[in-house]
C-alpha positions as YAML, in Angstrom:
chain: A
units: angstrom
residues:
- id: 1
  name: UNK
  ca: [-14.63, -18.88, -16.11]
- id: 2
  name: UNK
  ca: [-13.61, -14.75, -14.35]
- id: 3
  name: UNK
  ca: [-10.17, -13.37, -15.31]
- id: 4
  name: UNK
  ca: [-9.38, -11.24, -11.95]
- id: 5
  name: UNK
  ca: [-6.61, -8.54, -12.57]
- id: 6
  name: UNK
  ca: [-3.45, -8.93, -10.95]
- id: 7
  name: UNK
  ca: [-2.04, -6.67, -7.54]
- id: 8
  name: UNK
  ca: [-0.74, -3.91, -8.30]
- id: 9
  name: UNK
  ca: [3.54, -4.16, -7.41]
- id: 10
  name: UNK
  ca: [3.88, -2.03, -4.56]
- id: 11
  name: UNK
  ca: [5.32, 1.17, -4.36]
- id: 12
  name: UNK
  ca: [9.31, 1.24, -4.37]
- id: 13
  name: UNK
  ca: [10.11, 2.17, -0.93]
- id: 14
  name: UNK
  ca: [12.74, 5.32, -0.77]
- id: 15
  name: UNK
  ca: [15.51, 5.04, -0.40]
- id: 16
  name: UNK
  ca: [16.45, 6.79, 1.86]
- id: 17
  name: UNK
  ca: [15.09, 7.64, 5.18]
- id: 18
  name: UNK
  ca: [15.85, 10.69, 7.64]
- id: 19
  name: UNK
  ca: [14.66, 10.78, 10.97]
- id: 20
  name: UNK
  ca: [15.41, 13.58, 14.73]
- id: 21
  name: UNK
  ca: [14.68, 10.91, 17.14]
- id: 22
  name: UNK
  ca: [12.92, 13.72, 19.57]
- id: 23
  name: UNK
  ca: [10.64, 12.95, 22.94]
- id: 24
  name: UNK
  ca: [13.45, 11.15, 25.00]
- id: 25
  name: UNK
  ca: [12.28, 13.91, 27.28]
- id: 26
  name: UNK
  ca: [9.62, 13.98, 27.76]
- id: 27
  name: UNK
  ca: [8.42, 10.10, 27.69]
- id: 28
  name: UNK
  ca: [10.86, 10.00, 30.98]
- id: 29
  name: UNK
  ca: [9.41, 12.89, 33.02]
- id: 30
  name: UNK
  ca: [6.04, 11.98, 32.08]
- id: 31
  name: UNK
  ca: [6.96, 8.06, 34.08]
- id: 32
  name: UNK
  ca: [8.79, 10.62, 37.18]
- id: 33
  name: UNK
  ca: [12.38, 8.83, 35.32]
- id: 34
  name: UNK
  ca: [15.09, 11.10, 34.96]
- id: 35
  name: UNK
  ca: [16.45, 11.87, 32.20]
- id: 36
  name: UNK
  ca: [18.32, 9.49, 30.96]
- id: 37
  name: UNK
  ca: [16.01, 7.40, 31.01]
- id: 38
  name: UNK
  ca: [13.52, 7.91, 27.66]
- id: 39
  name: UNK
  ca: [17.62, 7.80, 26.33]
- id: 40
  name: UNK
  ca: [18.13, 4.45, 27.27]
- id: 41
  name: UNK
  ca: [14.92, 3.79, 26.38]
- id: 42
  name: UNK
  ca: [14.86, 5.10, 22.57]
- id: 43
  name: UNK
  ca: [18.21, 3.89, 21.89]
- id: 44
  name: UNK
  ca: [16.14, 0.55, 22.43]
- id: 45
  name: UNK
  ca: [13.31, 2.32, 19.90]
- id: 46
  name: UNK
  ca: [16.67, 2.67, 17.35]
- id: 47
  name: UNK
  ca: [16.38, -1.01, 17.11]
- id: 48
  name: UNK
  ca: [12.76, -0.63, 15.97]
- id: 49
  name: UNK
  ca: [13.83, 1.20, 13.32]
- id: 50
  name: UNK
  ca: [16.10, -0.13, 12.10]
- id: 51
  name: UNK
  ca: [14.52, -3.70, 11.73]
- id: 52
  name: UNK
  ca: [11.83, -2.35, 9.90]
- id: 53
  name: UNK
  ca: [13.76, 0.58, 7.32]
- id: 54
  name: UNK
  ca: [15.35, -3.68, 6.54]
- id: 55
  name: UNK
  ca: [11.83, -5.36, 6.48]
- id: 56
  name: UNK
  ca: [11.48, -2.16, 3.72]
- id: 57
  name: UNK
  ca: [13.91, -2.54, 1.55]
- id: 58
  name: UNK
  ca: [14.93, 1.12, 2.63]
- id: 59
  name: UNK
  ca: [18.81, 0.84, 1.54]
- id: 60
  name: UNK
  ca: [19.64, 4.56, 3.87]
- id: 61
  name: UNK
  ca: [18.57, 5.40, 7.85]
- id: 62
  name: UNK
  ca: [19.68, 8.41, 9.24]
- id: 63
  name: UNK
  ca: [18.90, 9.67, 13.00]
- id: 64
  name: UNK
  ca: [19.67, 12.92, 14.60]
- id: 65
  name: UNK
  ca: [21.83, 11.39, 17.54]
- id: 66
  name: UNK
  ca: [23.21, 14.57, 19.44]
- id: 67
  name: UNK
  ca: [23.26, 17.98, 18.06]
- id: 68
  name: UNK
  ca: [25.66, 20.82, 18.03]
- id: 69
  name: UNK
  ca: [23.51, 22.74, 20.50]
- id: 70
  name: UNK
  ca: [23.61, 19.14, 22.45]
- id: 71
  name: UNK
  ca: [25.95, 20.10, 24.42]
- id: 72
  name: UNK
  ca: [24.85, 23.34, 26.21]
- id: 73
  name: UNK
  ca: [22.31, 20.83, 27.80]
- id: 74
  name: UNK
  ca: [23.37, 19.91, 31.47]
- id: 75
  name: UNK
  ca: [27.27, 19.60, 32.54]
- id: 76
  name: UNK
  ca: [25.53, 15.75, 33.75]
- id: 77
  name: UNK
  ca: [22.77, 14.94, 31.40]
- id: 78
  name: UNK
  ca: [25.56, 15.05, 28.10]
- id: 79
  name: UNK
  ca: [27.72, 12.74, 30.60]
- id: 80
  name: UNK
  ca: [25.24, 10.41, 30.78]
- id: 81
  name: UNK
  ca: [24.53, 9.96, 26.68]
- id: 82
  name: UNK
  ca: [27.94, 10.53, 26.37]
- id: 83
  name: UNK
  ca: [28.04, 7.36, 27.87]
- id: 84
  name: UNK
  ca: [25.13, 6.09, 26.10]
- id: 85
  name: UNK
  ca: [26.48, 6.30, 23.50]
- id: 86
  name: UNK
  ca: [29.89, 4.55, 24.64]
- id: 87
  name: UNK
  ca: [27.75, 1.15, 25.57]
- id: 88
  name: UNK
  ca: [25.96, 1.22, 22.39]
- id: 89
  name: UNK
  ca: [28.96, 1.34, 19.68]
- id: 90
  name: UNK
  ca: [31.25, -1.20, 22.38]
- id: 91
  name: UNK
  ca: [28.21, -3.56, 22.44]
- id: 92
  name: UNK
  ca: [25.71, -2.66, 19.21]
- id: 93
  name: UNK
  ca: [28.49, -3.94, 16.83]
- id: 94
  name: UNK
  ca: [27.33, -6.73, 15.99]
- id: 95
  name: UNK
  ca: [23.97, -6.81, 15.54]
- id: 96
  name: UNK
  ca: [24.56, -4.67, 13.01]
- id: 97
  name: UNK
  ca: [26.72, -6.80, 11.12]
- id: 98
  name: UNK
  ca: [24.74, -10.23, 12.11]
- id: 99
  name: UNK
  ca: [21.70, -8.15, 9.46]
- id: 100
  name: UNK
  ca: [24.45, -6.63, 7.46]
- id: 101
  name: UNK
  ca: [24.02, -3.16, 8.81]
- id: 102
  name: UNK
  ca: [27.29, -1.13, 7.80]
- id: 103
  name: UNK
  ca: [27.84, 2.19, 9.72]
- id: 104
  name: UNK
  ca: [28.75, 4.87, 8.90]
- id: 105
  name: UNK
  ca: [28.50, 8.33, 11.55]
- id: 106
  name: UNK
  ca: [29.02, 11.92, 10.16]
- id: 107
  name: UNK
  ca: [29.16, 14.99, 12.28]
- id: 108
  name: UNK
  ca: [32.97, 17.06, 14.35]
- id: 109
  name: UNK
  ca: [34.35, 14.47, 15.71]
- id: 110
  name: UNK
  ca: [36.25, 16.89, 17.20]
- id: 111
  name: UNK
  ca: [34.37, 17.40, 20.06]
- id: 112
  name: UNK
  ca: [34.03, 14.11, 21.59]
- id: 113
  name: UNK
  ca: [36.06, 12.35, 23.18]
- id: 114
  name: UNK
  ca: [39.27, 10.24, 21.65]
- id: 115
  name: UNK
  ca: [37.85, 6.72, 23.08]
- id: 116
  name: UNK
  ca: [34.31, 7.10, 21.86]
- id: 117
  name: UNK
  ca: [36.37, 8.12, 18.18]
- id: 118
  name: UNK
  ca: [38.27, 5.36, 18.21]
- id: 119
  name: UNK
  ca: [34.70, 2.58, 18.77]
- id: 120
  name: UNK
  ca: [32.97, 5.35, 16.21]
- id: 121
  name: UNK
  ca: [36.12, 4.44, 13.91]
- id: 122
  name: UNK
  ca: [36.25, 1.04, 15.12]
- id: 123
  name: UNK
  ca: [32.89, 0.17, 14.54]
- id: 124
  name: UNK
  ca: [32.28, 1.21, 11.02]
- id: 125
  name: UNK
  ca: [36.02, -0.23, 9.86]
- id: 126
  name: UNK
  ca: [34.36, -3.65, 11.31]
- id: 127
  name: UNK
  ca: [30.20, -2.98, 9.44]
- id: 128
  name: UNK
  ca: [32.19, -1.78, 6.69]
- id: 129
  name: UNK
  ca: [30.48, -5.16, 3.91]
- id: 130
  name: UNK
  ca: [27.60, -3.84, 4.97]
- id: 131
  name: UNK
  ca: [25.10, -3.96, 2.29]
- id: 132
  name: UNK
  ca: [21.45, -4.30, 3.26]
- id: 133
  name: UNK
  ca: [21.31, -1.00, 4.75]
- id: 134
  name: UNK
  ca: [23.05, 2.26, 6.20]
- id: 135
  name: UNK
  ca: [23.20, 3.68, 8.30]
- id: 136
  name: UNK
  ca: [24.42, 6.83, 9.59]
- id: 137
  name: UNK
  ca: [24.01, 8.10, 12.89]
- id: 138
  name: UNK
  ca: [24.46, 11.89, 13.33]
- id: 139
  name: UNK
  ca: [26.65, 12.99, 16.24]
- id: 140
  name: UNK
  ca: [28.05, 16.58, 17.09]
- id: 141
  name: UNK
  ca: [26.35, 17.37, 14.19]
- id: 142
  name: UNK
  ca: [24.46, 21.04, 13.48]
- id: 143
  name: UNK
  ca: [23.09, 21.52, 9.80]
- id: 144
  name: UNK
  ca: [24.96, 25.01, 9.16]
- id: 145
  name: UNK
  ca: [28.14, 23.60, 10.25]
- id: 146
  name: UNK
  ca: [28.32, 21.40, 7.58]
- id: 147
  name: UNK
  ca: [27.51, 24.40, 4.79]
- id: 148
  name: UNK
  ca: [29.90, 26.34, 6.85]
- id: 149
  name: UNK
  ca: [32.68, 24.42, 6.49]
- id: 150
  name: UNK
  ca: [31.46, 22.61, 3.22]
- id: 151
  name: UNK
  ca: [32.17, 26.85, 1.89]
- id: 152
  name: UNK
  ca: [35.21, 26.58, 3.54]
- id: 153
  name: UNK
  ca: [36.52, 23.87, 1.90]
- id: 154
  name: UNK
  ca: [36.09, 25.08, -1.32]
- id: 155
  name: UNK
  ca: [37.58, 28.27, -0.35]
- id: 156
  name: UNK
  ca: [41.00, 27.17, 0.03]
- id: 157
  name: UNK
  ca: [41.15, 25.27, -2.91]
- id: 158
  name: UNK
  ca: [40.32, 28.36, -4.94]
- id: 159
  name: UNK
  ca: [43.17, 29.66, -2.95]
- id: 160
  name: UNK
  ca: [45.82, 27.02, -3.86]
- id: 161
  name: UNK
  ca: [44.59, 27.12, -7.53]
- id: 162
  name: UNK
  ca: [42.87, 24.26, -7.71]
- id: 163
  name: UNK
  ca: [39.31, 25.53, -8.92]
- id: 164
  name: UNK
  ca: [38.26, 29.07, -9.70]
- id: 165
  name: UNK
  ca: [35.21, 30.07, -8.04]
- id: 166
  name: UNK
  ca: [32.45, 30.01, -11.10]
- id: 167
  name: UNK
  ca: [33.11, 26.44, -11.64]
- id: 168
  name: UNK
  ca: [32.01, 25.77, -7.81]
- id: 169
  name: UNK
  ca: [28.23, 25.17, -7.91]
- id: 170
  name: UNK
  ca: [24.88, 23.02, -6.55]
- id: 171
  name: UNK
  ca: [27.53, 19.45, -7.32]
- id: 172
  name: UNK
  ca: [30.65, 20.33, -5.83]
- id: 173
  name: UNK
  ca: [29.19, 21.78, -2.54]
- id: 174
  name: UNK
  ca: [27.02, 18.72, -1.92]
- id: 175
  name: UNK
  ca: [30.75, 16.24, -2.92]
- id: 176
  name: UNK
  ca: [32.10, 19.03, -0.45]
- id: 177
  name: UNK
  ca: [29.39, 18.02, 2.36]
- id: 178
  name: UNK
  ca: [29.50, 14.75, 5.23]
- id: 179
  name: UNK
  ca: [26.72, 13.00, 3.69]
- id: 180
  name: UNK
  ca: [28.96, 12.68, -0.21]
- id: 181
  name: UNK
  ca: [28.55, 9.72, -1.34]
- id: 182
  name: UNK
  ca: [25.25, 9.40, 0.64]
- id: 183
  name: UNK
  ca: [21.91, 9.53, -1.59]
- id: 184
  name: UNK
  ca: [19.52, 12.84, -0.63]
- id: 185
  name: UNK
  ca: [16.59, 11.32, 1.95]
- id: 186
  name: UNK
  ca: [13.22, 10.85, -0.67]
- id: 187
  name: UNK
  ca: [11.32, 11.10, 3.28]
- id: 188
  name: UNK
  ca: [12.34, 13.21, 7.24]
- id: 189
  name: UNK
  ca: [10.30, 11.73, 10.24]
- id: 190
  name: UNK
  ca: [10.43, 13.47, 13.26]
- id: 191
  name: UNK
  ca: [8.57, 12.57, 16.64]
- id: 192
  name: UNK
  ca: [7.23, 13.75, 19.76]
- id: 193
  name: UNK
  ca: [4.48, 16.24, 17.13]
- id: 194
  name: UNK
  ca: [6.88, 18.87, 17.20]
- id: 195
  name: UNK
  ca: [7.15, 20.32, 13.13]
- id: 196
  name: UNK
  ca: [10.32, 21.77, 12.52]
- id: 197
  name: UNK
  ca: [14.26, 20.11, 11.47]
- id: 198
  name: UNK
  ca: [16.19, 21.50, 13.81]
- id: 199
  name: UNK
  ca: [19.51, 22.22, 12.07]
- id: 200
  name: UNK
  ca: [19.09, 18.11, 10.60]
- id: 201
  name: UNK
  ca: [20.70, 18.21, 6.57]
- id: 202
  name: UNK
  ca: [19.35, 21.46, 5.49]
- id: 203
  name: UNK
  ca: [21.69, 21.75, 2.66]
- id: 204
  name: UNK
  ca: [20.57, 17.34, 1.75]
- id: 205
  name: UNK
  ca: [16.34, 18.02, 2.65]
- id: 206
  name: UNK
  ca: [16.04, 20.44, 0.66]
- id: 207
  name: UNK
  ca: [13.66, 18.18, -1.74]
- id: 208
  name: UNK
  ca: [12.40, 15.23, 1.62]
- id: 209
  name: UNK
  ca: [9.28, 15.21, 2.59]
- id: 210
  name: UNK
  ca: [7.78, 15.54, 5.43]
- id: 211
  name: UNK
  ca: [5.98, 14.19, 8.12]
- id: 212
  name: UNK
  ca: [5.90, 15.13, 11.82]
- id: 213
  name: UNK
  ca: [3.97, 12.38, 14.52]
- id: 214
  name: UNK
  ca: [2.81, 12.70, 17.97]
- id: 215
  name: UNK
  ca: [4.68, 9.91, 18.97]
- id: 216
  name: UNK
  ca: [7.39, 10.51, 21.57]
- id: 217
  name: UNK
  ca: [10.60, 8.69, 20.15]
- id: 218
  name: UNK
  ca: [10.49, 6.27, 23.06]
- id: 219
  name: UNK
  ca: [7.61, 4.56, 22.21]
- id: 220
  name: UNK
  ca: [8.04, 4.14, 17.76]
- id: 221
  name: UNK
  ca: [6.59, 0.88, 16.01]
- id: 222
  name: UNK
  ca: [6.52, -0.50, 13.50]
- id: 223
  name: UNK
  ca: [3.61, 0.25, 12.43]
- id: 224
  name: UNK
  ca: [5.45, 4.57, 13.15]
- id: 225
  name: UNK
  ca: [7.99, 3.82, 10.60]
- id: 226
  name: UNK
  ca: [5.16, 2.20, 7.93]
- id: 227
  name: UNK
  ca: [2.43, 4.99, 8.49]
- id: 228
  name: UNK
  ca: [4.94, 7.23, 7.33]
- id: 229
  name: UNK
  ca: [6.50, 5.35, 4.31]
- id: 230
  name: UNK
  ca: [2.72, 4.91, 3.15]
- id: 231
  name: UNK
  ca: [1.83, 8.63, 3.69]
- id: 232
  name: UNK
  ca: [5.45, 8.97, 2.16]
- id: 233
  name: UNK
  ca: [4.03, 7.67, -1.27]
- id: 234
  name: UNK
  ca: [0.00, 9.40, -1.18]
- id: 235
  name: UNK
  ca: [2.38, 12.26, -2.47]
- id: 236
  name: UNK
  ca: [2.90, 13.33, -4.87]
- id: 237
  name: UNK
  ca: [6.63, 14.54, -5.68]
- id: 238
  name: UNK
  ca: [7.36, 17.27, -8.26]
- id: 239
  name: UNK
  ca: [10.99, 19.20, -7.07]
- id: 240
  name: UNK
  ca: [9.33, 22.26, -8.47]
- id: 241
  name: UNK
  ca: [7.96, 21.23, -11.66]
- id: 242
  name: UNK
  ca: [3.93, 22.31, -11.77]
- id: 243
  name: UNK
  ca: [0.97, 19.88, -11.39]
- id: 244
  name: UNK
  ca: [-0.53, 17.87, -13.45]
...
């Protein structure tokens, strides 16, 4: 009787996946709809990403929800986006809790309306016990601004005599970023065919694998997510070291 070799176990999933959710406006305009229709459909695609991350056993999922540059968009669009954000924060917390998902928000909250800030804090408290997945939403966020803020805090500590300039290293800088305590992304996905990272997690994505897909965000599927992870698994991660 023949002996069949055991199938190799699947590779471990990336611990942290970050996504630039791009293409909502083009999705809507291509259908003769207002841009807000694309944003609403895009909010539904967030659930697809969360379910996919849970299915794959990913521990951290970071989504670029609203950039610091997005404040320059037309006032009506920003108002619609803020209304959609209020709805999401008010109505999706129960969904996150049911699935053991912890919510964490990074970005400049001072620019958000106080009621949105209160909803964020309420959602973070309500989901604090989630252990299956940490969902990080970047709102009013910019990578350069985050690094500049960390530099200012370190400069203040030097001026106060708490630390000396020569003590500042990469670990200390990372500890003053908003993502302190969160592992750097292993994989960064951007939808819609654009091939840039748009000021997103500039420090944290130093060694992330970048995967760009043509799918517009509202059409993002579990298959898109899984294909990006398969591409990630097919790459050799050397972290600057020479190949063998």
